[in-house]
Amino acid sequence: MSRPHPLELLEHRLARRREQGLGRRLVCVGQATGPRVRVDGRDCLLMASNDYLGLAGHPRLVEAALEATLTCGTGAGASRLVSGTLETHLALERQIADFKESEAALFFSTGYMANLGVIGALAGPGDLIVSDALNHASLIDACRLSRATVRVYPHGDVPAAARLLQEAPAEGLALIVSDGVFSMDGDLAPLPGLLALAREAGALLVIDDAHATGVWGARGRGSLEHFAIKPTPEVAMVGTFSKALGGLGGFVAGSRTLVDCLVNQARSFLYTTAPPPAQAAVAAAALSLVDEEPWRRDKLSQLGQRLRAQLSGLGLTLLSQEGAIVPLLVGGAEKSLAMGRALLAGGVLAPAIRPPTVPPGTSRIRLTVTAAHEMADMDQAAQAIAAAAREVGL
Ligand SMILES: Cc1ncc(COP(=O)(O)O)c(C=O)c1O
């Protein structure tokens, strides 16, 4: 029997995904992101961006990119360990460490790569990773690639995590891994409980604060600050510049020992070309703006409250009670696709989030608010959501 043509096989697999309502397509939003974008030639209110502080078009970030490019060029020319470490990288790493009140920090090309790097450098065969069921795909991939034993606890369940930790081998390292604010649910990890557990069990805690950095905590330091937990050497704090900080790049902040391990063993740091000077300069400018423009966090919180109040009034199920991520539970994948289409027809871009990004039966519209929105945008979004919900029978 001859094998099917490989492209036929791929077409068949794609067709199966599409039949299940799980097909994906790219949506172009025009030339730049912002509260209003252009989709298929029409103006739309964007309610799906992670540019939470509205910094992606900030003149200070644009100037930083231009100046760094004019003075330092467009590329770093080599990996960090060979000859790609520039002064802008080191200055940024000192700034990240100050921002996170940690001993040291390391800059990565993306947040995804920071997660692959930190988990892979810390854990390997013979070690145990205990991981939240709703962790981001980059943490899941990092756990798989590490070849450590991975045990998954039900979302936010500290006692369950404690039971799994008892399996930790006496000789090996134990890691607890969690999003700080969960990307698709918008809720917080039970950090006080996880930290107490890590201390009790002699484990390290890795917190991915991709959605909390710049947004959560009185000074935007992230989820630990929200819980008034002082940074401590048992915690590796991961973050990204691609969301609230309006640029691109990931980081890990923590103890000097942690960062030394990463410089020696984080493959996604070692085996890739160093980020270009402009990327590091934009990241540095964004960190400064978190302190200089605190009004952005206040505005974000007021906008979020307004949107939540409107949607709760419609009797819709929201999966988080505070923060910039407002996930609206729909259920089935097809129905959430229909909801996303109806919203777009009503002038609001907020695409459906479906498996495998979220568990089956929990497809949703993940609405996000940014400091670049206005109160009137919340009202417009709520009206469009009410009309779309009626149309699809939600
Ligand atoms: C929780 C979480 N961690 C990591 C990442 C990856 O960050 P980056 O976009 O910088 O690669 C994302 C999103 O993309 C995320 O949601």
CSV table of C-alpha atoms and ligand atoms in Angstrom, one decimal:
chain,number,residue,atom,x,y,z
A,1,MET,CA,0.0,0.0,0.0
A,2,SER,CA,1.5,3.4,-1.0
A,3,ARG,CA,1.6,6.2,1.6
A,4,PRO,CA,-0.6,9.2,0.9
A,5,HIS,CA,1.1,12.2,-0.5
A,6,PRO,CA,2.5,14.2,2.6
A,7,LEU,CA,0.7,17.4,1.6
A,8,GLU,CA,-2.6,15.4,1.2
A,9,LEU,CA,-2.1,14.1,4.7
A,10,LEU,CA,-1.5,17.6,6.0
A,11,GLU,CA,-4.6,18.9,4.1
A,12,HIS,CA,-6.7,16.1,5.7
A,13,ARG,CA,-5.4,17.0,9.2
A,14,LEU,CA,-6.2,20.7,8.6
A,15,ALA,CA,-9.7,19.8,7.4
A,16,ARG,CA,-10.3,17.8,10.5
A,17,ARG,CA,-9.3,20.7,12.7
A,18,ARG,CA,-11.6,23.0,10.8
A,19,GLU,CA,-14.6,20.6,11.0
A,20,GLN,CA,-14.2,20.7,14.8
A,21,GLY,CA,-14.3,24.5,14.9
A,22,LEU,CA,-10.6,24.6,15.7
A,23,GLY,CA,-9.1,26.0,12.5
A,24,ARG,CA,-7.0,29.2,12.7
A,25,ARG,CA,-6.4,32.1,10.3
A,26,LEU,CA,-4.4,35.3,10.6
A,27,VAL,CA,-6.3,38.6,11.0
A,28,CYS,CA,-4.4,41.6,9.9
A,29,VAL,CA,-5.0,44.8,12.0
A,30,GLY,CA,-3.5,47.3,9.6
A,31,GLN,CA,-0.2,49.2,10.1
A,32,ALA,CA,0.0,49.5,13.9
A,33,THR,CA,-1.7,48.3,17.0
A,34,GLY,CA,-3.8,50.7,19.2
A,35,PRO,CA,-7.3,50.9,20.6
A,36,ARG,CA,-8.7,51.2,17.0
A,37,VAL,CA,-7.4,49.1,14.1
A,38,ARG,CA,-8.4,48.3,10.6
A,39,VAL,CA,-9.7,44.9,9.7
A,40,ASP,CA,-10.7,44.1,6.1
A,41,GLY,CA,-10.8,47.8,5.4
A,42,ARG,CA,-13.1,48.7,8.3
A,43,ASP,CA,-12.3,50.5,11.5
A,44,CYS,CA,-12.7,48.3,14.6
A,45,LEU,CA,-12.4,48.7,18.4
A,46,LEU,CA,-9.6,46.4,19.4
A,47,MET,CA,-10.4,44.5,22.6
A,48,ALA,CA,-7.8,41.7,22.3
A,49,SER,CA,-4.4,43.3,22.7
A,50,ASN,CA,-1.9,42.7,25.5
A,51,ASP,CA,-0.5,46.2,25.2
A,52,TYR,CA,-2.1,46.8,28.6
A,53,LEU,CA,-0.4,50.1,29.4
A,54,GLY,CA,-0.9,51.4,25.8
A,55,LEU,CA,2.9,51.8,25.4
A,56,ALA,CA,3.4,50.2,22.0
A,57,GLY,CA,3.3,53.6,20.2
A,58,HIS,CA,4.7,55.8,23.0
A,59,PRO,CA,7.0,58.5,21.6
A,60,ARG,CA,9.7,57.7,24.2
A,61,LEU,CA,9.8,54.0,23.0
A,62,VAL,CA,9.9,55.1,19.4
A,63,GLU,CA,12.7,57.5,20.1
A,64,ALA,CA,14.6,54.9,22.1
A,65,ALA,CA,14.4,52.5,19.1
A,66,LEU,CA,15.6,55.1,16.7
A,67,GLU,CA,18.4,56.4,18.8
A,68,ALA,CA,19.7,52.9,19.6
A,69,THR,CA,19.6,52.0,15.9
A,70,LEU,CA,21.4,55.2,14.8
A,71,THR,CA,24.1,54.8,17.3
A,72,CYS,CA,24.5,51.0,17.7
A,73,GLY,CA,23.2,49.6,14.4
A,74,THR,CA,20.5,47.0,13.7
A,75,GLY,CA,22.0,43.7,14.9
A,76,ALA,CA,24.2,42.4,17.7
A,77,GLY,CA,26.1,40.1,15.4
A,78,ALA,CA,26.5,37.0,17.6
A,79,SER,CA,25.1,35.2,20.5
A,80,ARG,CA,25.5,36.8,23.9
A,81,LEU,CA,28.2,34.4,25.0
A,82,VAL,CA,30.4,34.8,21.9
A,83,SER,CA,30.5,38.5,21.1
A,84,GLY,CA,26.9,39.7,21.1
A,85,THR,CA,26.8,41.3,24.6
A,86,LEU,CA,26.5,45.0,24.2
A,87,GLU,CA,26.4,47.8,26.8
A,88,THR,CA,22.6,48.2,26.3
A,89,HIS,CA,22.1,44.6,27.3
A,90,LEU,CA,24.0,44.9,30.5
A,91,ALA,CA,22.4,48.3,31.4
A,92,LEU,CA,19.0,46.8,30.8
A,93,GLU,CA,19.7,43.8,33.0
A,94,ARG,CA,20.8,46.1,35.8
A,95,GLN,CA,17.6,48.0,35.4
A,96,ILE,CA,15.4,44.9,35.4
A,97,ALA,CA,17.2,43.7,38.6
A,98,ASP,CA,16.5,47.1,40.2
A,99,PHE,CA,12.9,47.0,39.0
A,100,LYS,CA,12.3,43.5,40.4
A,101,GLU,CA,14.4,44.1,43.5
A,102,SER,CA,16.5,41.1,42.7
A,103,GLU,CA,20.2,40.4,42.8
A,104,ALA,CA,20.5,39.8,39.1
A,105,ALA,CA,18.5,39.5,35.8
A,106,LEU,CA,19.0,38.2,32.3
A,107,PHE,CA,17.4,39.5,29.1
A,108,PHE,CA,16.0,36.9,26.5
A,109,SER,CA,14.8,37.5,22.9
A,110,THR,CA,11.2,36.6,23.9
A,111,GLY,CA,9.2,35.6,27.0
A,112,TYR,CA,8.7,32.2,25.4
A,113,MET,CA,12.4,31.7,25.2
A,114,ALA,CA,12.9,32.9,28.8
A,115,ASN,CA,10.5,30.2,30.0
A,116,LEU,CA,12.3,27.5,27.9
A,117,GLY,CA,15.6,28.8,29.2
A,118,VAL,CA,14.9,29.0,32.9
A,119,ILE,CA,13.0,25.6,33.2
A,120,GLY,CA,15.5,23.8,31.0
A,121,ALA,CA,18.5,25.2,32.9
A,122,LEU,CA,17.2,24.4,36.3
A,123,ALA,CA,15.5,21.0,35.8
A,124,GLY,CA,16.5,17.8,34.0
A,125,PRO,CA,16.3,14.0,34.3
A,126,GLY,CA,16.1,13.1,38.0
A,127,ASP,CA,14.4,16.4,39.0
A,128,LEU,CA,10.6,17.0,39.6
A,129,ILE,CA,8.5,19.8,38.2
A,130,VAL,CA,5.1,20.5,39.8
A,131,SER,CA,3.0,22.6,37.3
A,132,ASP,CA,-0.4,24.3,37.4
A,133,ALA,CA,-2.9,22.8,34.9
A,134,LEU,CA,-3.6,26.1,33.3
A,135,ASN,CA,0.0,27.2,32.8
A,136,HIS,CA,0.9,29.0,29.5
A,137,ALA,CA,1.9,26.9,26.6
A,138,SER,CA,5.5,28.2,26.8
A,139,LEU,CA,5.8,26.8,30.4
A,140,ILE,CA,4.2,23.5,29.3
A,141,ASP,CA,6.7,23.2,26.4
A,142,ALA,CA,9.6,24.1,28.7
A,143,CYS,CA,8.6,21.4,31.2
A,144,ARG,CA,8.4,18.8,28.4
A,145,LEU,CA,11.7,19.8,26.9
A,146,SER,CA,13.5,19.7,30.2
A,147,ARG,CA,13.0,15.9,30.5
A,148,ALA,CA,12.4,16.2,34.2
A,149,THR,CA,9.4,14.3,35.7
A,150,VAL,CA,6.4,16.6,35.4
A,151,ARG,CA,3.3,16.4,37.6
A,152,VAL,CA,0.3,18.7,37.0
A,153,TYR,CA,-1.9,19.9,39.8
A,154,PRO,CA,-5.5,21.2,39.3
A,155,HIS,CA,-5.6,24.9,38.7
A,156,GLY,CA,-4.6,26.9,41.8
A,157,ASP,CA,-4.8,23.9,44.1
A,158,VAL,CA,-2.0,24.3,46.7
A,159,PRO,CA,-2.7,21.2,48.7
A,160,ALA,CA,-2.7,19.1,45.5
A,161,ALA,CA,0.7,20.6,44.6
A,162,ALA,CA,1.9,19.8,48.1
A,163,ARG,CA,0.9,16.1,47.6
A,164,LEU,CA,2.7,15.9,44.3
A,165,LEU,CA,5.8,17.5,45.8
A,166,GLN,CA,6.2,14.5,48.1
A,167,GLU,CA,7.3,12.6,45.0
A,168,ALA,CA,10.4,14.7,44.8
A,169,PRO,CA,13.5,12.6,44.7
A,170,ALA,CA,15.9,13.1,47.7
A,171,GLU,CA,18.8,13.9,45.4
A,172,GLY,CA,17.1,16.0,42.8
A,173,LEU,CA,15.8,19.5,42.5
A,174,ALA,CA,12.1,20.3,42.9
A,175,LEU,CA,10.4,23.2,41.0
A,176,ILE,CA,7.0,24.6,41.3
A,177,VAL,CA,5.9,26.4,38.1
A,178,SER,CA,3.0,28.8,37.7
A,179,ASP,CA,1.8,31.8,35.7
A,180,GLY,CA,1.5,34.7,38.1
A,181,VAL,CA,-1.6,36.0,36.4
A,182,PHE,CA,-3.1,33.3,34.1
A,183,SER,CA,-3.0,34.4,30.5
A,184,MET,CA,-6.4,33.1,29.3
A,185,ASP,CA,-8.3,33.3,32.7
A,186,GLY,CA,-6.9,36.5,34.1
A,187,ASP,CA,-6.9,35.2,37.7
A,188,LEU,CA,-4.0,35.2,40.1
A,189,ALA,CA,-2.0,32.2,41.2
A,190,PRO,CA,-2.2,31.5,45.0
A,191,LEU,CA,1.4,32.9,45.5
A,192,PRO,CA,1.5,33.1,49.3
A,193,GLY,CA,0.5,29.4,49.5
A,194,LEU,CA,2.9,28.4,46.7
A,195,LEU,CA,5.8,30.2,48.3
A,196,ALA,CA,5.2,28.7,51.7
A,197,LEU,CA,5.1,25.3,50.0
A,198,ALA,CA,8.3,25.9,48.1
A,199,ARG,CA,10.1,26.9,51.4
A,200,GLU,CA,8.7,23.9,53.3
A,201,ALA,CA,9.6,21.4,50.6
A,202,GLY,CA,13.0,23.0,49.7
A,203,ALA,CA,11.8,23.7,46.2
A,204,LEU,CA,12.3,26.6,43.8
A,205,LEU,CA,9.3,28.6,42.6
A,206,VAL,CA,9.2,29.8,39.0
A,207,ILE,CA,6.6,32.5,38.4
A,208,ASP,CA,5.8,33.6,34.9
A,209,ASP,CA,4.6,37.2,35.3
A,210,ALA,CA,4.1,37.9,31.6
A,211,HIS,CA,0.6,39.4,32.3
A,212,ALA,CA,1.4,41.0,35.6
A,213,THR,CA,4.6,43.0,35.0
A,214,GLY,CA,3.7,46.7,34.7
A,215,VAL,CA,0.1,46.1,35.6
A,216,TRP,CA,-0.3,44.4,39.0
A,217,GLY,CA,1.0,45.7,42.3
A,218,ALA,CA,1.0,49.3,43.5
A,219,ARG,CA,4.2,50.1,41.5
A,220,GLY,CA,3.5,47.6,38.7
A,221,ARG,CA,6.2,45.2,39.9
A,222,GLY,CA,3.8,42.2,39.3
A,223,SER,CA,1.9,39.5,41.1
A,224,LEU,CA,4.4,39.2,44.0
A,225,GLU,CA,4.0,42.9,44.8
A,226,HIS,CA,0.2,42.5,44.7
A,227,PHE,CA,0.5,40.0,47.5
A,228,ALA,CA,3.1,42.2,49.3
A,229,ILE,CA,5.7,39.4,48.9
A,230,LYS,CA,9.2,40.6,48.9
A,231,PRO,CA,11.4,39.1,46.2
A,232,THR,CA,13.3,36.2,47.6
A,233,PRO,CA,16.1,33.9,46.3
A,234,GLU,CA,13.7,30.9,46.2
A,235,VAL,CA,11.7,32.6,43.4
A,236,ALA,CA,12.7,33.0,39.8
A,237,MET,CA,10.6,35.8,38.3
A,238,VAL,CA,10.0,35.5,34.5
A,239,GLY,CA,8.5,38.5,32.6
A,240,THR,CA,8.1,39.8,29.1
A,241,PHE,CA,8.4,43.1,27.4
A,242,SER,CA,5.9,42.1,24.7
A,243,LYS,CA,2.7,42.9,26.7
A,244,ALA,CA,2.3,45.8,29.1
A,245,LEU,CA,5.7,47.0,28.2
A,246,GLY,CA,4.9,47.6,24.5
A,247,GLY,CA,8.0,45.9,22.9
A,248,LEU,CA,9.5,42.5,22.7
A,249,GLY,CA,11.8,40.4,24.8
A,250,GLY,CA,11.7,38.3,27.9
A,251,PHE,CA,13.6,38.3,31.2
A,252,VAL,CA,14.3,36.3,34.3
A,253,ALA,CA,15.1,38.0,37.6
A,254,GLY,CA,16.3,36.4,40.8
A,255,SER,CA,19.4,35.4,42.6
A,256,ARG,CA,23.0,35.7,41.2
A,257,THR,CA,23.2,31.9,41.3
A,258,LEU,CA,20.1,31.5,39.2
A,259,VAL,CA,21.4,34.0,36.6
A,260,ASP,CA,24.8,32.3,36.6
A,261,CYS,CA,23.0,28.9,35.9
A,262,LEU,CA,21.1,30.5,33.0
A,263,VAL,CA,24.3,32.0,31.4
A,264,ASN,CA,25.8,28.6,31.6
A,265,GLN,CA,22.9,26.4,30.7
A,266,ALA,CA,19.8,28.2,29.2
A,267,ARG,CA,19.9,26.9,25.7
A,268,SER,CA,17.4,29.5,24.4
A,269,PHE,CA,19.8,32.2,25.7
A,270,LEU,CA,23.0,30.5,24.5
A,271,TYR,CA,22.1,29.3,21.0
A,272,THR,CA,20.5,32.3,19.5
A,273,THR,CA,21.7,35.7,18.4
A,274,ALA,CA,21.6,38.4,21.0
A,275,PRO,CA,18.6,40.8,20.7
A,276,PRO,CA,19.3,43.9,18.7
A,277,PRO,CA,20.2,47.2,20.5
A,278,ALA,CA,16.8,48.8,19.6
A,279,GLN,CA,14.9,46.0,21.3
A,280,ALA,CA,16.9,46.4,24.6
A,281,ALA,CA,16.6,50.2,24.5
A,282,VAL,CA,12.9,50.1,24.0
A,283,ALA,CA,12.6,47.7,26.9
A,284,ALA,CA,14.7,50.0,29.2
A,285,ALA,CA,12.5,53.0,28.2
A,286,ALA,CA,9.3,51.1,28.9
A,287,LEU,CA,10.5,50.0,32.4
A,288,SER,CA,11.1,53.7,33.2
A,289,LEU,CA,7.6,54.7,32.0
A,290,VAL,CA,6.1,52.2,34.4
A,291,ASP,CA,7.4,54.4,37.2
A,292,GLU,CA,6.9,57.8,35.5
A,293,GLU,CA,3.3,57.3,34.3
A,294,PRO,CA,1.5,55.5,37.1
A,295,TRP,CA,-1.8,57.0,35.8
A,296,ARG,CA,-1.8,54.3,33.2
A,297,ARG,CA,-2.4,51.6,35.8
A,298,ASP,CA,-5.1,53.6,37.5
A,299,LYS,CA,-6.9,54.2,34.3
A,300,LEU,CA,-6.6,50.6,33.3
A,301,SER,CA,-8.2,49.5,36.6
A,302,GLN,CA,-11.1,52.0,36.1
A,303,LEU,CA,-11.8,50.9,32.5
A,304,GLY,CA,-11.8,47.2,33.6
A,305,GLN,CA,-14.3,47.9,36.4
A,306,ARG,CA,-16.6,49.7,33.9
A,307,LEU,CA,-16.5,46.9,31.4
A,308,ARG,CA,-17.0,44.2,34.1
A,309,ALA,CA,-20.0,46.1,35.5
A,310,GLN,CA,-21.6,46.4,32.1
A,311,LEU,CA,-21.1,42.7,31.2
A,312,SER,CA,-22.2,41.4,34.6
A,313,GLY,CA,-25.3,43.4,34.2
A,314,LEU,CA,-26.0,41.4,31.0
A,315,GLY,CA,-25.9,38.2,33.0
A,316,LEU,CA,-22.8,36.9,31.1
A,317,THR,CA,-20.2,34.7,32.8
A,318,LEU,CA,-16.8,36.4,33.4
A,319,LEU,CA,-13.9,34.2,34.5
A,320,SER,CA,-11.9,36.9,36.4
A,321,GLN,CA,-13.0,39.7,38.8
A,322,GLU,CA,-10.2,42.2,38.4
A,323,GLY,CA,-7.3,43.1,36.0
A,324,ALA,CA,-7.0,43.9,32.4
A,325,ILE,CA,-8.0,40.4,31.1
A,326,VAL,CA,-11.8,40.0,31.0
A,327,PRO,CA,-12.5,36.4,29.7
A,328,LEU,CA,-16.2,35.9,28.7
A,329,LEU,CA,-17.1,32.2,28.9
A,330,VAL,CA,-18.9,30.8,25.9
A,331,GLY,CA,-18.4,27.1,26.0
A,332,GLY,CA,-18.3,25.3,22.6
A,333,ALA,CA,-15.6,26.2,20.1
A,334,GLU,CA,-18.2,26.7,17.2
A,335,LYS,CA,-20.3,29.0,19.3
A,336,SER,CA,-17.3,31.1,20.4
A,337,LEU,CA,-16.2,31.4,16.8
A,338,ALA,CA,-19.8,32.6,15.9
A,339,MET,CA,-19.5,35.1,18.8
A,340,GLY,CA,-16.2,36.4,17.5
A,341,ARG,CA,-17.6,36.8,14.0
A,342,ALA,CA,-20.7,38.6,15.3
A,343,LEU,CA,-18.5,40.9,17.4
A,344,LEU,CA,-16.4,41.7,14.3
A,345,ALA,CA,-19.5,42.5,12.3
A,346,GLY,CA,-20.5,44.8,15.2
A,347,GLY,CA,-17.1,46.6,14.9
A,348,VAL,CA,-15.2,45.0,17.8
A,349,LEU,CA,-12.2,42.7,17.3
A,350,ALA,CA,-12.0,40.1,20.1
A,351,PRO,CA,-11.4,36.7,18.5
A,352,ALA,CA,-12.5,33.3,20.0
A,353,ILE,CA,-10.0,31.4,22.2
A,354,ARG,CA,-10.4,27.7,21.7
A,355,PRO,CA,-8.7,24.3,22.5
A,356,PRO,CA,-5.9,23.5,22.8
A,357,THR,CA,-5.2,27.1,24.2
A,358,VAL,CA,-8.0,26.5,26.7
A,359,PRO,CA,-9.6,23.2,27.9
A,360,PRO,CA,-12.4,21.7,25.8
A,361,GLY,CA,-15.8,23.1,26.7
A,362,THR,CA,-14.4,26.4,28.0
A,363,SER,CA,-13.9,28.3,24.7
A,364,ARG,CA,-14.2,32.0,25.3
A,365,ILE,CA,-13.9,35.5,24.1
A,366,ARG,CA,-10.8,36.9,25.9
A,367,LEU,CA,-11.5,40.6,26.1
A,368,THR,CA,-8.7,42.9,27.2
A,369,VAL,CA,-8.6,46.5,28.3
A,370,THR,CA,-5.7,48.9,27.7
A,371,ALA,CA,-4.8,52.3,29.1
A,372,ALA,CA,-5.2,53.6,25.5
A,373,HIS,CA,-8.9,52.9,25.7
A,374,GLU,CA,-11.5,55.4,26.9
A,375,MET,CA,-14.7,54.9,29.0
A,376,ALA,CA,-16.8,55.3,25.8
A,377,ASP,CA,-14.9,52.4,24.3
A,378,MET,CA,-16.1,50.2,27.2
A,379,ASP,CA,-19.7,51.2,26.5
A,380,GLN,CA,-19.3,50.5,22.8
A,381,ALA,CA,-17.7,47.1,23.5
A,382,ALA,CA,-20.5,46.2,26.0
A,383,GLN,CA,-23.2,47.1,23.5
A,384,ALA,CA,-21.6,45.1,20.7
A,385,ILE,CA,-21.2,42.1,23.1
A,386,ALA,CA,-24.8,42.3,24.2
A,387,ALA,CA,-25.9,42.2,20.5
A,388,ALA,CA,-23.5,39.4,19.6
A,389,ALA,CA,-24.6,37.4,22.6
A,390,ARG,CA,-28.3,37.7,21.6
A,391,GLU,CA,-27.4,36.7,18.0
A,392,VAL,CA,-25.6,33.5,19.0
A,393,GLY,CA,-27.9,32.6,21.9
A,394,LEU,CA,-25.5,33.1,24.8
B,1,LIG,C1,1.9,33.6,30.4
B,1,LIG,C2,2.8,33.8,29.2
B,1,LIG,N1,4.1,33.5,29.2
B,1,LIG,C3,4.9,33.8,28.2
B,1,LIG,C4,4.4,34.3,27.0
B,1,LIG,C5,5.4,34.5,25.9
B,1,LIG,O1,5.8,35.8,25.9
B,1,LIG,P1,6.4,36.4,24.6
B,1,LIG,O2,5.3,36.9,23.8
B,1,LIG,O3,7.3,37.5,25.1
B,1,LIG,O4,7.2,35.3,23.9
B,1,LIG,C6,3.1,34.6,26.9
B,1,LIG,C7,2.5,35.1,25.7
B,1,LIG,O5,2.8,35.1,24.6
B,1,LIG,C8,2.2,34.4,28.0
B,1,LIG,O6,0.9,34.6,27.9
